[in-house]
Short mmCIF file of C-alpha atoms in Angstrom, two decimals:
data_model
loop_
_atom_site.label_atom_id
_atom_site.label_comp_id
_atom_site.label_asym_id
_atom_site.label_seq_id
_atom_site.Cartn_x
_atom_site.Cartn_y
_atom_site.Cartn_z
CA ALA A 691 -158.09 -179.96 -55.54
CA GLY A 692 -160.59 -181.64 -54.73
CA LYS A 693 -160.80 -183.51 -58.52
CA LYS A 694 -160.62 -187.04 -58.68
CA PRO A 695 -158.26 -188.85 -61.30
CA HIS A 696 -159.30 -190.91 -64.73
CA TYR A 697 -158.11 -193.77 -66.56
CA LYS A 698 -155.00 -192.74 -68.74
CA GLN A 699 -155.22 -189.27 -67.05
CA ILE A 700 -151.62 -187.83 -67.39
CA VAL A 701 -150.28 -187.55 -63.17
CA TRP A 702 -147.46 -187.41 -60.89
CA VAL A 703 -147.04 -189.91 -58.38
CA LYS A 704 -144.47 -189.68 -55.57
CA LEU A 705 -143.94 -192.45 -53.23
CA GLY A 706 -141.55 -193.14 -50.26
CA ASN A 707 -138.86 -191.41 -50.58
CA TYR A 708 -138.51 -191.85 -54.97
CA ARG A 709 -138.68 -188.30 -55.75
CA TRP A 710 -142.40 -187.81 -57.47
CA TRP A 711 -142.80 -190.06 -61.07
CA PRO A 712 -144.94 -189.47 -64.22
CA ALA A 713 -147.11 -191.62 -64.41
CA GLU A 714 -151.21 -192.81 -66.45
CA ILE A 715 -153.80 -193.46 -64.42
CA CYS A 716 -154.99 -197.10 -66.06
CA ASN A 717 -158.63 -198.43 -65.71
CA PRO A 718 -158.27 -201.88 -63.28
CA ARG A 719 -159.98 -204.13 -65.28
CA LEU A 720 -157.53 -203.53 -67.87
CA VAL A 721 -154.46 -204.13 -66.02
CA PRO A 722 -151.90 -207.17 -66.18
CA SER A 723 -154.43 -210.27 -63.83
CA ASN A 724 -151.23 -210.46 -60.71
CA ILE A 725 -151.40 -206.16 -61.51
CA GLN A 726 -154.90 -207.15 -60.32
CA SER A 727 -154.61 -209.57 -58.08
CA LEU A 728 -151.83 -206.99 -55.77
CA ARG A 729 -152.80 -205.75 -52.13
CA HIS A 730 -154.69 -202.74 -52.94
CA ASP A 731 -157.08 -200.87 -50.20
CA VAL A 732 -160.63 -199.77 -52.05
CA GLY A 733 -160.46 -197.08 -54.00
CA ASP A 734 -156.93 -197.48 -54.83
CA PHE A 735 -156.67 -197.11 -58.52
CA PRO A 736 -153.78 -198.42 -60.34
CA VAL A 737 -150.31 -196.15 -62.66
CA PHE A 738 -149.04 -197.10 -64.61
CA PHE A 739 -144.99 -195.76 -64.50
CA PHE A 740 -143.78 -193.72 -67.39
CA GLY A 741 -140.23 -195.29 -68.55
CA SER A 742 -139.50 -198.43 -65.66
CA HIS A 743 -142.59 -198.90 -67.01
CA ASP A 744 -143.74 -200.75 -62.98
CA TYR A 745 -147.50 -200.61 -62.51
CA TYR A 746 -148.83 -199.57 -58.45
CA TRP A 747 -151.10 -199.50 -56.74
CA ILE A 748 -151.59 -195.55 -55.28
CA ASN A 749 -154.83 -193.30 -53.68
CA GLN A 750 -154.94 -190.07 -54.59
CA GLY A 751 -153.06 -188.31 -52.13
CA ARG A 752 -150.67 -189.77 -53.43
CA VAL A 753 -150.51 -188.30 -57.41
CA PHE A 754 -150.89 -184.31 -58.91
CA PRO A 755 -152.43 -184.04 -61.76
CA TYR A 756 -150.39 -183.29 -64.48
CA VAL A 757 -149.75 -179.49 -66.38
CA ALA A 758 -148.16 -179.30 -69.54
#
């Protein structure tokens, strides 16, 4: 806990009632422009979900490091 996530890191993400899902943290400058323009709060960062291939802006409280 307390470690900040970094770009390209694989993490587990929890959204609403969905189960934890694996995602990769993305550099905000490298995601598609339609994703860059989505509403998000200061400190949020984009993730790319594996399987669904969706992007989402997320805060650090909703991610957990993936440990192999």
